[in-house]
Tab-separated table of C-alpha atoms in Angstrom:
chain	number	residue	atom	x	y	z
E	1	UNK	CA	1.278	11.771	12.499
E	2	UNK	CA	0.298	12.608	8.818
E	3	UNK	CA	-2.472	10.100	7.145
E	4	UNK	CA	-2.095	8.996	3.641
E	5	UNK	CA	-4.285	6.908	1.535
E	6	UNK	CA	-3.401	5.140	-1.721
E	7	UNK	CA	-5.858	2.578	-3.512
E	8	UNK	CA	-5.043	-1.235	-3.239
E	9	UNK	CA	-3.083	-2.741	-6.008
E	10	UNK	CA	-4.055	-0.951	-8.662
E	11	UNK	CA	-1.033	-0.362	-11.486
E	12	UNK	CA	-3.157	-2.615	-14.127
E	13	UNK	CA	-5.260	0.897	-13.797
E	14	UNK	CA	-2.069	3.372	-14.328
E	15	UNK	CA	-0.933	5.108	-11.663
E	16	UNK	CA	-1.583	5.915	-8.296
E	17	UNK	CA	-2.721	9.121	-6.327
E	18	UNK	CA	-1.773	9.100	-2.892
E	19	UNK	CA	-3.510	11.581	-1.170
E	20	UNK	CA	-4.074	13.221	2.619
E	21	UNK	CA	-6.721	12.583	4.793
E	22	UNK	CA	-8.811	15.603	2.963
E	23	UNK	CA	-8.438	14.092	-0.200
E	24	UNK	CA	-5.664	16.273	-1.413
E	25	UNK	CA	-3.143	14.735	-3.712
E	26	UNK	CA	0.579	14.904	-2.811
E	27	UNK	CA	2.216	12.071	-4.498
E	28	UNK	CA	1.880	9.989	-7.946
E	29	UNK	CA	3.075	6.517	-7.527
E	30	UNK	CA	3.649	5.075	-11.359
E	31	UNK	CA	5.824	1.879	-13.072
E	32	UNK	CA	4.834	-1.667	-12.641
E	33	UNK	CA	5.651	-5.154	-11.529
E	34	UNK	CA	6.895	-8.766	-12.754
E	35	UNK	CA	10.059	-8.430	-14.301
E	36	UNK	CA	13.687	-8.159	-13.336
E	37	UNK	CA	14.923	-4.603	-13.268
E	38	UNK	CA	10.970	-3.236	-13.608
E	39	UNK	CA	10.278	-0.534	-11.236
E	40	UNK	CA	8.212	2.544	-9.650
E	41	UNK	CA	8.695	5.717	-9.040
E	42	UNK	CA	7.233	7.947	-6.866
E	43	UNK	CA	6.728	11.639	-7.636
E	44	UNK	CA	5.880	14.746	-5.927
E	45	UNK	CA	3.022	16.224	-7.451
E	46	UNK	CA	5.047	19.235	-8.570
E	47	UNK	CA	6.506	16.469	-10.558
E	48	UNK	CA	9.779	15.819	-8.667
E	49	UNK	CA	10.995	12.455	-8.831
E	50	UNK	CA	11.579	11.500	-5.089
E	51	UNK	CA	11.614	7.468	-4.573
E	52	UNK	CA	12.080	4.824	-6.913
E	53	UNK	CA	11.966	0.730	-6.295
E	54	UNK	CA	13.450	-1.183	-8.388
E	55	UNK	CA	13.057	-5.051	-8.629
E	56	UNK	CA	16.129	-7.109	-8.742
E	57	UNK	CA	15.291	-10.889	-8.629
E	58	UNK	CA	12.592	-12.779	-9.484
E	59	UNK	CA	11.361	-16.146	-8.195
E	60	UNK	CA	9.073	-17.032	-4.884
E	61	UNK	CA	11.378	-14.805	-2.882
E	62	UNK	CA	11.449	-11.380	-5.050
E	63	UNK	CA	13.970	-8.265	-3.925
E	64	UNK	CA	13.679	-5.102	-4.243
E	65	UNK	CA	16.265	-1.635	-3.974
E	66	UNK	CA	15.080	1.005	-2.662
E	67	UNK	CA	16.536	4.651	-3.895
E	68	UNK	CA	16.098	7.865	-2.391
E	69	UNK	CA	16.841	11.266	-3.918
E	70	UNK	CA	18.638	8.697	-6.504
E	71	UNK	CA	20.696	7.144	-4.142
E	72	UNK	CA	20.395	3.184	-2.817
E	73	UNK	CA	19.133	3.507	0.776
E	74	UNK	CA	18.183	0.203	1.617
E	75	UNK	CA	16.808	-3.226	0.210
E	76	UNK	CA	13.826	-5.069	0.571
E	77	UNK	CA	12.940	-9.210	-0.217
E	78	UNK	CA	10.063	-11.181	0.712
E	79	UNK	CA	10.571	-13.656	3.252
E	80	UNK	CA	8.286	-17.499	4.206
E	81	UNK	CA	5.914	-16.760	6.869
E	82	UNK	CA	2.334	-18.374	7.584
E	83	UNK	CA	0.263	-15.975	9.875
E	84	UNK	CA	2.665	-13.158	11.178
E	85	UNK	CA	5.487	-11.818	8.925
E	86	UNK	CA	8.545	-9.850	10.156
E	87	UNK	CA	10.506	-8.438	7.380
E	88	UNK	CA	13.847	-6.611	7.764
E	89	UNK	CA	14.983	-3.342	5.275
E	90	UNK	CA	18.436	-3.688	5.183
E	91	UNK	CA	20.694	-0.199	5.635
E	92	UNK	CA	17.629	1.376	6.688
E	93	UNK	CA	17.440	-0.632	9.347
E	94	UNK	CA	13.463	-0.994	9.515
E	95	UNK	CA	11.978	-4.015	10.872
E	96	UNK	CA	8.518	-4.776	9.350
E	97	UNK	CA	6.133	-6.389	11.439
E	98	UNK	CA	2.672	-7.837	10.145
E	99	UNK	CA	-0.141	-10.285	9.738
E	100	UNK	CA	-1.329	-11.669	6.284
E	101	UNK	CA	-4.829	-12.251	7.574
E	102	UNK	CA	-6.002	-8.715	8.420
E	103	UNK	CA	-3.427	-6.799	6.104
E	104	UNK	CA	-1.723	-4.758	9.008
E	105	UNK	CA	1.623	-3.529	9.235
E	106	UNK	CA	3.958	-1.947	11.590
E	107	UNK	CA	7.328	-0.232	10.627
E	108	UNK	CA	10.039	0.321	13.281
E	109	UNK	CA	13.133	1.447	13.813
E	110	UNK	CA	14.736	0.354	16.423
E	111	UNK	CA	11.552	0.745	19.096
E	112	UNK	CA	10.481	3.842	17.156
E	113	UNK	CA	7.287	3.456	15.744
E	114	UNK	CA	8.277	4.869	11.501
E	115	UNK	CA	4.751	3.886	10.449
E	116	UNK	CA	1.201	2.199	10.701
E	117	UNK	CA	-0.253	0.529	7.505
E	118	UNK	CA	-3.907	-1.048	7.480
E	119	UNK	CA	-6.742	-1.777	4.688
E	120	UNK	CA	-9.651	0.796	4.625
E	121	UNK	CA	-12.739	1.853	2.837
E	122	UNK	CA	-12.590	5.074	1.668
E	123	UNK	CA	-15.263	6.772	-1.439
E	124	UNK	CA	-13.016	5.649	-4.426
E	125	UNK	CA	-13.189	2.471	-3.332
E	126	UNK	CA	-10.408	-0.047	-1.089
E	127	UNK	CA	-7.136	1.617	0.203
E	128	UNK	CA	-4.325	1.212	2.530
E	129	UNK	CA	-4.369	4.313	5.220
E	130	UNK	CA	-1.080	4.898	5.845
E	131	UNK	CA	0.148	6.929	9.135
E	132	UNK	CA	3.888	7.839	8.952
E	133	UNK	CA	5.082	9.781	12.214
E	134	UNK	CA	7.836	11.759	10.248
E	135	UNK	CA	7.708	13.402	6.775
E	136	UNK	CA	10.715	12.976	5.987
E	137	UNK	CA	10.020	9.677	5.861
E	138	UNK	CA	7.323	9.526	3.439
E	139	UNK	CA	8.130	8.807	0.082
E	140	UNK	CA	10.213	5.625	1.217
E	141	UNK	CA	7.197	5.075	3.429
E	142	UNK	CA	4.951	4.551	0.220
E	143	UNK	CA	7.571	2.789	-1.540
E	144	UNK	CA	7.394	0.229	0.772
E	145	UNK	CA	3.470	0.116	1.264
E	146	UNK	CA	3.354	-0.532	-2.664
E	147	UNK	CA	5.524	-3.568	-1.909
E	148	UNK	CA	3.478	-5.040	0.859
E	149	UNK	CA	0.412	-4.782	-0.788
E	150	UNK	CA	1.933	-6.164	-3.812
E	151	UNK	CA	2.793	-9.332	-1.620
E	152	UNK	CA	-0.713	-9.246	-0.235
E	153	UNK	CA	-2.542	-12.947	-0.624
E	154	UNK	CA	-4.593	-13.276	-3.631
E	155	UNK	CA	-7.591	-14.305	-1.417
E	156	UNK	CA	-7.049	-11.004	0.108
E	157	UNK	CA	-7.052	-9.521	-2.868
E	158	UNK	CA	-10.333	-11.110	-3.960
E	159	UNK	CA	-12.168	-10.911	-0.774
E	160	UNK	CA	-15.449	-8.579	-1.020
E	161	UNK	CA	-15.429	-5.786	1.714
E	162	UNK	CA	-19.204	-4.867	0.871
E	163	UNK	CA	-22.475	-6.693	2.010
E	164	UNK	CA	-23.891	-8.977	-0.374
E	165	UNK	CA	-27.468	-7.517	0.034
E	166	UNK	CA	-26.547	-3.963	-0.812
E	167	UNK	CA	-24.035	-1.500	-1.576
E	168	UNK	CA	-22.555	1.085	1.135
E	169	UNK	CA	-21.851	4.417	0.149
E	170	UNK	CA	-20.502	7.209	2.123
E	171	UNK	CA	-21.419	11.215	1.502
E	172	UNK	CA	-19.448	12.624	4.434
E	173	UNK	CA	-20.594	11.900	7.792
E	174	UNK	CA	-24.177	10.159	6.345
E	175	UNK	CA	-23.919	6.425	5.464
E	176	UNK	CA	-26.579	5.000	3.154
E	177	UNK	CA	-26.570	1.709	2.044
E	178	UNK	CA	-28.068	1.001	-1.407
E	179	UNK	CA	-30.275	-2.487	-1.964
E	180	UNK	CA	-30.802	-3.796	-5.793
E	181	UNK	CA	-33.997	-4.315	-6.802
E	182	UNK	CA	-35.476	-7.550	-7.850
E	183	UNK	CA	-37.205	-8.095	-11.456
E	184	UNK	CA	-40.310	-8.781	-11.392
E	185	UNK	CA	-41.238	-12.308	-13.078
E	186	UNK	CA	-42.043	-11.595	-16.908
E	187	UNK	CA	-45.417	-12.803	-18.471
């Protein structure tokens, strides 16, 4: 099972690395959000285009297509949910399984686990660590991820994974955590 890490909702920034569990990049992950018919596209980064999603309604309940090697594999749209969300990929036949709370995700297919998705701190900051237990599967693998972390709550979004008093930093297996320093009163 192959680890991949992409940062956390990030297109305002440009595009997206996603990289392995060394920090090597395999994928670029580039379009953006919001209106009918926008999309993204994921490339190999050779620069093959591999995966694209496009959005094709708007509204509280959004859809998306989903198009591999340029053909429509499957189909995506948010459903209402409170705590635990279970989401179904149509002609794939993937059933998405999830809390909102602690961002983590299950894909299946049928009882075949397709792959694991969960929020992580990594040195360039907050990103999803995805595990995906075939490469094949990958790029639509990614695709997807985008999506759910483009549903993600905006409080979840917002919330502050580092102390207050300080600043963690990691340098490989060494953890330091970094405190401000207070100004001293002015005369």
């Amino acid at each position: 099972m192959r680890k991949l890490y992409f940062s956390r909702n990030s297109f305002a920034k440009g595009a997206r690395i996603v990289r392995d569990d060394h920090g090597q990049p395999h994928y670029l992950l580039v379009g953006r959000w919001g209106r009918r018919q926008d999309a993204l596209s994921l490339y190999a980064i050779q620069g093959e285009l591999l995966a694209e999603i496009k959005q094709t309604s708007l509204g509280l309940l959004p859809k998306f297509d989903l198009y591999y090697n340029r053909q429509n594999v499957g189909s995506i749209s948010k459903t209402l949910g409170f705590w635990h969300e279970m989401i179904y990929v149509r002609k794939l036949r993937w059933i998405i399984m999830g809390s909102l709370n602690n961002e983590n995700y299950r894909i299946y297919h049928g009882t075949e686990l397709v792959m694991t998705m969960h929020p992580v701190m990594t040195s360039n900051g907050e990103a999803f660590e995805l595990a995906i237990t075939d490469p094949a599967t990958e790029p639509l693998c990614i695709c997807i991820a985008a999506i759910l972390d483009h549903w993600q709550k905006p409080t979840n979004r917002a919330r502050s994974r580092t102390p207050q008093e300080g600043y963690n930093m990691t340098f490989g297996e060494s953890n330091y955590t970094l405190h401000p320093h207070h100004k001293l009163p002015q005369a």
